Coordinates of C-alpha atoms in Angstrom, one line a residue:
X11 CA 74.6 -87.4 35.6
X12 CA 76.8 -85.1 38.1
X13 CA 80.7 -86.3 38.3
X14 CA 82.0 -84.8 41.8
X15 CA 85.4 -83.5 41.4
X16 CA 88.1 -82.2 43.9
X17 CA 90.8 -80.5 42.9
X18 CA 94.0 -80.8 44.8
X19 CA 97.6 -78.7 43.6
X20 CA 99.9 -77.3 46.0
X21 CA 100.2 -74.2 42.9
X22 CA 97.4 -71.5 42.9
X23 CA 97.1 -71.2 39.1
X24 CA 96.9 -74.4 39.0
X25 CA 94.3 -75.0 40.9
X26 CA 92.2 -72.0 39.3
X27 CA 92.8 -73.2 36.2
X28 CA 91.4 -76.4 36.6
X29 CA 88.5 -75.1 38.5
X30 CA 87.6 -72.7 35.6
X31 CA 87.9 -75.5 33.3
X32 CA 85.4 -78.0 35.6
X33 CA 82.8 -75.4 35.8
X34 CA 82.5 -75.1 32.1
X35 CA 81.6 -78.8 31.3
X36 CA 78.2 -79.8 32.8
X37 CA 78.4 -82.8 33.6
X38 CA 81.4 -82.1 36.2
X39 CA 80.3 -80.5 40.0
X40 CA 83.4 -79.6 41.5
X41 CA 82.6 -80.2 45.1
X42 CA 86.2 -79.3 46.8
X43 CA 89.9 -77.5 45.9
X44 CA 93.0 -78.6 48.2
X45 CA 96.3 -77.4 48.6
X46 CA 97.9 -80.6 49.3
X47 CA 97.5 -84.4 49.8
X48 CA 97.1 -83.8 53.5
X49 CA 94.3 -81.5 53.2
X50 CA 92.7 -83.8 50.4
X51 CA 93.3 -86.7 52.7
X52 CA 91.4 -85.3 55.8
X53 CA 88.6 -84.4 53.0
X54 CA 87.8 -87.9 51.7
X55 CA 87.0 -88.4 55.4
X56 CA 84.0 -86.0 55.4
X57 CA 82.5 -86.2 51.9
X58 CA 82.3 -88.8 48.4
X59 CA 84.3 -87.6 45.7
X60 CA 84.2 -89.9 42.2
X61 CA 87.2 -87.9 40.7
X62 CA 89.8 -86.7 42.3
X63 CA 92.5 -83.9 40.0
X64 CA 95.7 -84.8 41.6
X65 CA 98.9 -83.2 41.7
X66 CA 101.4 -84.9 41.9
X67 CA 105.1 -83.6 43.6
X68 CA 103.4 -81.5 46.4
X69 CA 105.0 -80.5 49.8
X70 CA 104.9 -83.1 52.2
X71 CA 103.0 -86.2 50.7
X72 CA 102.7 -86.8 46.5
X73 CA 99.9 -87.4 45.3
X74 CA 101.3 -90.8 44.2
X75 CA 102.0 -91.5 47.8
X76 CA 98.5 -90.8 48.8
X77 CA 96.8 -92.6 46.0
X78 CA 98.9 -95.2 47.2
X79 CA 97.8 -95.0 51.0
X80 CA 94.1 -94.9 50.2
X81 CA 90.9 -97.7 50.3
X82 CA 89.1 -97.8 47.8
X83 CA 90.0 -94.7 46.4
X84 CA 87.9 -92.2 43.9
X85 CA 89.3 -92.8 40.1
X86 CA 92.4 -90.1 39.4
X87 CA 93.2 -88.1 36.8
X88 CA 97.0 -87.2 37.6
X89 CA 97.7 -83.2 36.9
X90 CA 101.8 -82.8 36.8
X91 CA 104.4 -81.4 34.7
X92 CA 106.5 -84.2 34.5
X93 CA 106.1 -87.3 31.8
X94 CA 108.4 -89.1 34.3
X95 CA 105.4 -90.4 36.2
X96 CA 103.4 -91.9 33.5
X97 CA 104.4 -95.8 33.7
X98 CA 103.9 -95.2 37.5
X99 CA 100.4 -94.1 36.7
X100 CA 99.4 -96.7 34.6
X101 CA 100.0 -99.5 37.5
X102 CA 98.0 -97.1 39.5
X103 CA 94.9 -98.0 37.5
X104 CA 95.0 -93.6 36.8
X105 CA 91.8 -92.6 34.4
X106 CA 94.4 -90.0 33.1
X107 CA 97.7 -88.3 32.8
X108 CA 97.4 -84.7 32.1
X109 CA 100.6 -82.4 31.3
X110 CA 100.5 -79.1 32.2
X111 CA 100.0 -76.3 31.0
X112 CA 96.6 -78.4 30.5
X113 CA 94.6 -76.4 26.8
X114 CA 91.0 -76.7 27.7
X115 CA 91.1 -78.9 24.6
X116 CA 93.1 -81.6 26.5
X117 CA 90.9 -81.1 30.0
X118 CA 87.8 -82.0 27.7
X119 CA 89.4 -84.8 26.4
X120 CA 89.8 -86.5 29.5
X121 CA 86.3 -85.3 30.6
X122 CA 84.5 -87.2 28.0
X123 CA 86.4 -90.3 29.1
X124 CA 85.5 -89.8 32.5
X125 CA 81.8 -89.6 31.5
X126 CA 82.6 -92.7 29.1
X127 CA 83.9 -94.4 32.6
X128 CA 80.6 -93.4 35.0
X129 CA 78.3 -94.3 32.2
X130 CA 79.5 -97.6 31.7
X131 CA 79.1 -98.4 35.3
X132 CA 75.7 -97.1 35.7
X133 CA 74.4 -98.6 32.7
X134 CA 76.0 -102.3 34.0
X135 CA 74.6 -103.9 30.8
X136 CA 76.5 -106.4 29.1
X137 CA 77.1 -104.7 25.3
X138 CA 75.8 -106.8 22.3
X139 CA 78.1 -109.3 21.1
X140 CA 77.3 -109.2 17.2
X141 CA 76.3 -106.6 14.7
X142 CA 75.4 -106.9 11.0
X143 CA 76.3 -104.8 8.2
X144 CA 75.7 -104.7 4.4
X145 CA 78.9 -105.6 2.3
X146 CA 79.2 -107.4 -1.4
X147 CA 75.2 -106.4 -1.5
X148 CA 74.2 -109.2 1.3
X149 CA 74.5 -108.6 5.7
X150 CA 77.3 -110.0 7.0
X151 CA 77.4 -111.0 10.6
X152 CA 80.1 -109.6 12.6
X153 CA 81.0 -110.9 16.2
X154 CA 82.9 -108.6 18.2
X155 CA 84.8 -111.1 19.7
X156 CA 86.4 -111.5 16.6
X157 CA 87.2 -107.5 15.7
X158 CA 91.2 -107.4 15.1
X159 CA 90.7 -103.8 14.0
X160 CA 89.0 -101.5 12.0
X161 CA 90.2 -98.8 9.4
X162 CA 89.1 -95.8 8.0
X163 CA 88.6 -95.5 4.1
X164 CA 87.1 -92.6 2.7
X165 CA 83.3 -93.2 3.1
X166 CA 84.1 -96.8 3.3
X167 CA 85.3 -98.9 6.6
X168 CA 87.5 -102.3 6.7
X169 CA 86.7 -104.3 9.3
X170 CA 89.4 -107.0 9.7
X171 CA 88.5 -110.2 11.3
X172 CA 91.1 -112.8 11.5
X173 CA 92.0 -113.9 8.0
X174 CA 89.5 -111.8 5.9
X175 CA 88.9 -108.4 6.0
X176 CA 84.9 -107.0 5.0
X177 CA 84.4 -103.5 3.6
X178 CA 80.9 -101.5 4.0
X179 CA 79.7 -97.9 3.5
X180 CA 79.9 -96.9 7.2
X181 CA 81.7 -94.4 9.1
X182 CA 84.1 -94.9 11.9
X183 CA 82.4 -93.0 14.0
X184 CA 79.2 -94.8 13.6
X185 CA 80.7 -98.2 14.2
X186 CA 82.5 -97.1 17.2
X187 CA 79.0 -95.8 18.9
X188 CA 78.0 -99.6 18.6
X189 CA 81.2 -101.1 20.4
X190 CA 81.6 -101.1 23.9
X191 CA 83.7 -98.5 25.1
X192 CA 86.2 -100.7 27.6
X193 CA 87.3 -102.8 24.8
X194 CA 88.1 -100.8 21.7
X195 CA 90.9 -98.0 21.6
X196 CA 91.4 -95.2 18.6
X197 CA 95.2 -95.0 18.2
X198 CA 95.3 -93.3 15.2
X199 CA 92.2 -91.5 13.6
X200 CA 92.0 -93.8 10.8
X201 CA 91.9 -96.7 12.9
X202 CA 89.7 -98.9 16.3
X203 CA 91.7 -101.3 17.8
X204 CA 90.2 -104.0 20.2
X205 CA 92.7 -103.9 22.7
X206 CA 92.9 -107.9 23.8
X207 CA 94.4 -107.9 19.9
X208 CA 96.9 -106.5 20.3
X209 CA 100.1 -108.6 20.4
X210 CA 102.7 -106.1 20.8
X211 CA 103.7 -102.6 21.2
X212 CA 106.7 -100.9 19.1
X213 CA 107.8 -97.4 19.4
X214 CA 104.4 -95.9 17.1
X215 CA 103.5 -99.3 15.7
X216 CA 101.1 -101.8 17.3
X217 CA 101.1 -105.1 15.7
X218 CA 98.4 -107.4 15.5
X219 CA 98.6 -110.9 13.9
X220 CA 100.2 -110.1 10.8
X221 CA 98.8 -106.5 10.6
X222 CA 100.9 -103.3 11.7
X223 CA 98.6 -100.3 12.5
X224 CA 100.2 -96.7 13.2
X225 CA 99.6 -94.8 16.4
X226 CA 99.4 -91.2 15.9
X227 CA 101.8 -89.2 18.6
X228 CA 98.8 -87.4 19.5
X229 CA 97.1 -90.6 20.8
X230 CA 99.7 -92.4 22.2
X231 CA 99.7 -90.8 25.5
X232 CA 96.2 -92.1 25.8
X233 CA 96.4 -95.9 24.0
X234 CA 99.2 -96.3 26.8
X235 CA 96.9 -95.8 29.3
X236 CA 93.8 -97.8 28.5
X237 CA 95.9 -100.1 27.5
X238 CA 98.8 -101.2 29.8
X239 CA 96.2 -100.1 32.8
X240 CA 97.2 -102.7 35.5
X241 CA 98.3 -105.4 33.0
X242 CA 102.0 -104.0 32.6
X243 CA 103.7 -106.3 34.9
X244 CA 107.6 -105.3 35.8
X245 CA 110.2 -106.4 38.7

């Protein structure tokens, strides 16, 4: 699977930069660069794009503005150096909020979820809705639907289901590869949260029923996004 990308930044090392990090990750074909939301918008015109790295105070037009002005437009990833814009982003149904000066470490970060996104679409399946695992030496069903969270213990995992919580010899990461991407979020690295649990949001704390689960500030940036993506409703 090729992602096409166009870069658009009014600065020139920007726009390098970003380049240089798209032609390292294979999976991304950068297929234009623009100056400005202008240029980018007389592009879209001519040829498909599925990602679009967008600037966003640029002469003229902001990216925000454009994005804005668009049909149908490709999914964003928003390239700026200001936080300011981030709630703004989120009603903009953004796949990402880079800050610059964007480490290759963050850029491949948000690549992965883009590939996350595409692959979900293409596949089109509906995900399984139950799993079993082995806890108290007998399988235990588990429904997904019922998943308040999951946490991280040792070589153990805690899955907590409503009123009970079950504990099996399983890794995180090997129960997050069978839950479907769009519904569970990692705010901390102990911890999978399905997001339609989650009850409410305070400072680094999400709460769920009677559970209180820590969001790590190196995750927050990105549990914001995925989940208050057009559901934050304001005046």
């Amino acid at each position: 699977m090729k992602i096409k990308c166009i870069v658009t930044d009014d600065e020139p090392f920007a726009r390098k930069g970003l380049q240089g990090y798209i032609e390292k990750v294979d999976f991304l074909e950068l297929t234009g660069v623009c100056e400005n939301a202008i240029e980018l918008n007389s592009m879209l015109k001519q040829q498909e794009a599925d990602v679009l790295f967008l600037d966003i105070e640029m002469p003229y037009m902001s990216g925000i503005e454009l994005l804005k002005n668009l049909t149908n437009p490709p999914k964003v990833i928003f390239t700026t150096a200001y936080e300011k814009y981030a709630m703004e982003g989120y009603e903009l149904e953004v796949l990402d909020y880079l800050l610059k000066p964007i480490s290759f470490e963050r850029f491949l970060k948000s690549a992965n979820k883009i590939y996350d996104y595409f692959k979900q679409q293409q596949q089109g399946a509906p995900a399984e809705d139950y799993f079993f695992v082995k806890a108290d030496n007998k399988l235990e069903k588990i429904s997904i639907a019922d998943i308040l969270f999951i946490e991280a213990m040792e070589n153990y995992i805690a899955i907590y289901i409503k009123d009970r919580k079950i504990i099996t010899h399983l890794t995180l990461k090997m129960i997050q590869e069978r839950l479907p991407v769009a519904d569970f979020v990692q705010p901390h690295k102990s911890y999978l949260v399905a997001m339609n649990k989650i009850d409410s949001i305070e400072g680094n704390v999400l709460h769920i029923a009677q559970f209180q689960v820590p969001v790590s500030k190196y995750q927050k940036e990105d549990l914001l996004m995925k989940v208050l993506n057009n559901r934050m409703l304001k005046r």
